[in-house]
Amino acid sequence: MEKKGEVRVFLDGLYLRVIDDLITAGYGTNRSEVVRKMVHDWVMANIGGFHGLMQYSKKEK
């Protein structure tokens, strides 16, 4: 498995509001966790779940 890397993102107020509302709703405990879960959910929905992610990881760069 690859190491984790840091990604720094600057967002406008409305996006931060959505993320903060998701924290309040229990989707995550902090902004980083919410964004990480959002990315994970998007990948699972758009790459074809775990199987699709494994196929994607085998592609040559």
mmCIF file of C-alpha atoms in Angstrom:
data_model
loop_
_atom_site.group_PDB
_atom_site.id
_atom_site.type_symbol
_atom_site.label_atom_id
_atom_site.label_comp_id
_atom_site.label_asym_id
_atom_site.label_seq_id
_atom_site.Cartn_x
_atom_site.Cartn_y
_atom_site.Cartn_z
ATOM 1 C CA MET A 1 0.000 0.000 0.000
ATOM 2 C CA GLU A 2 1.209 3.497 -0.781
ATOM 3 C CA LYS A 3 1.989 6.102 1.848
ATOM 4 C CA LYS A 4 -0.514 8.786 2.659
ATOM 5 C CA GLY A 5 0.186 12.224 1.253
ATOM 6 C CA GLU A 6 -0.920 15.660 2.226
ATOM 7 C CA VAL A 7 -3.272 17.611 -0.008
ATOM 8 C CA ARG A 8 -3.895 21.241 0.772
ATOM 9 C CA VAL A 9 -7.069 22.800 -0.592
ATOM 10 C CA PHE A 10 -8.437 26.306 -0.243
ATOM 11 C CA LEU A 11 -12.211 26.568 -0.491
ATOM 12 C CA ASP A 12 -14.677 29.427 -0.631
ATOM 13 C CA GLY A 13 -17.098 30.015 2.227
ATOM 14 C CA LEU A 14 -20.080 28.153 0.787
ATOM 15 C CA TYR A 15 -18.062 24.944 0.375
ATOM 16 C CA LEU A 16 -16.731 25.281 3.919
ATOM 17 C CA ARG A 17 -20.282 25.754 5.151
ATOM 18 C CA VAL A 18 -21.348 22.500 3.494
ATOM 19 C CA ILE A 19 -18.374 20.684 5.042
ATOM 20 C CA ASP A 20 -19.079 22.173 8.461
ATOM 21 C CA ASP A 21 -22.751 21.162 8.154
ATOM 22 C CA LEU A 22 -21.632 17.606 7.372
ATOM 23 C CA ILE A 23 -19.528 17.640 10.547
ATOM 24 C CA THR A 24 -22.587 18.752 12.516
ATOM 25 C CA ALA A 25 -24.596 15.944 10.885
ATOM 26 C CA GLY A 26 -21.996 13.390 12.009
ATOM 27 C CA TYR A 27 -20.416 12.618 8.630
ATOM 28 C CA GLY A 28 -16.991 13.281 10.118
ATOM 29 C CA THR A 29 -15.314 14.836 13.126
ATOM 30 C CA ASN A 30 -13.264 17.472 11.305
ATOM 31 C CA ARG A 31 -12.885 19.052 7.863
ATOM 32 C CA SER A 32 -10.068 16.743 6.776
ATOM 33 C CA GLU A 33 -12.073 13.639 7.623
ATOM 34 C CA VAL A 34 -15.148 14.942 5.784
ATOM 35 C CA VAL A 35 -13.166 15.781 2.643
ATOM 36 C CA ARG A 36 -11.396 12.396 2.794
ATOM 37 C CA LYS A 37 -14.779 10.631 3.015
ATOM 38 C CA MET A 38 -16.178 12.753 0.172
ATOM 39 C CA VAL A 39 -13.260 11.789 -2.074
ATOM 40 C CA HIS A 40 -13.631 8.135 -1.093
ATOM 41 C CA ASP A 41 -17.387 8.175 -1.800
ATOM 42 C CA TRP A 42 -16.836 9.859 -5.172
ATOM 43 C CA VAL A 43 -14.179 7.332 -6.190
ATOM 44 C CA MET A 44 -16.358 4.394 -5.148
ATOM 45 C CA ALA A 45 -19.345 5.798 -7.076
ATOM 46 C CA ASN A 46 -17.466 6.810 -10.216
ATOM 47 C CA ILE A 47 -14.637 4.299 -10.562
ATOM 48 C CA GLY A 48 -16.814 1.227 -9.975
ATOM 49 C CA GLY A 49 -16.368 0.403 -6.308
ATOM 50 C CA PHE A 50 -13.540 -1.675 -4.924
ATOM 51 C CA HIS A 51 -13.242 -3.851 -8.045
ATOM 52 C CA GLY A 52 -12.997 -0.797 -10.292
ATOM 53 C CA LEU A 53 -10.450 0.802 -7.995
ATOM 54 C CA MET A 54 -8.279 -2.322 -8.147
ATOM 55 C CA GLN A 55 -8.478 -2.316 -11.958
ATOM 56 C CA TYR A 56 -7.619 1.379 -12.033
ATOM 57 C CA SER A 57 -4.572 0.764 -9.829
ATOM 58 C CA LYS A 58 -3.251 -1.787 -12.351
ATOM 59 C CA LYS A 59 -3.300 0.717 -15.234
ATOM 60 C CA GLU A 60 0.054 1.923 -16.464
ATOM 61 C CA LYS A 61 0.832 5.556 -15.813
#
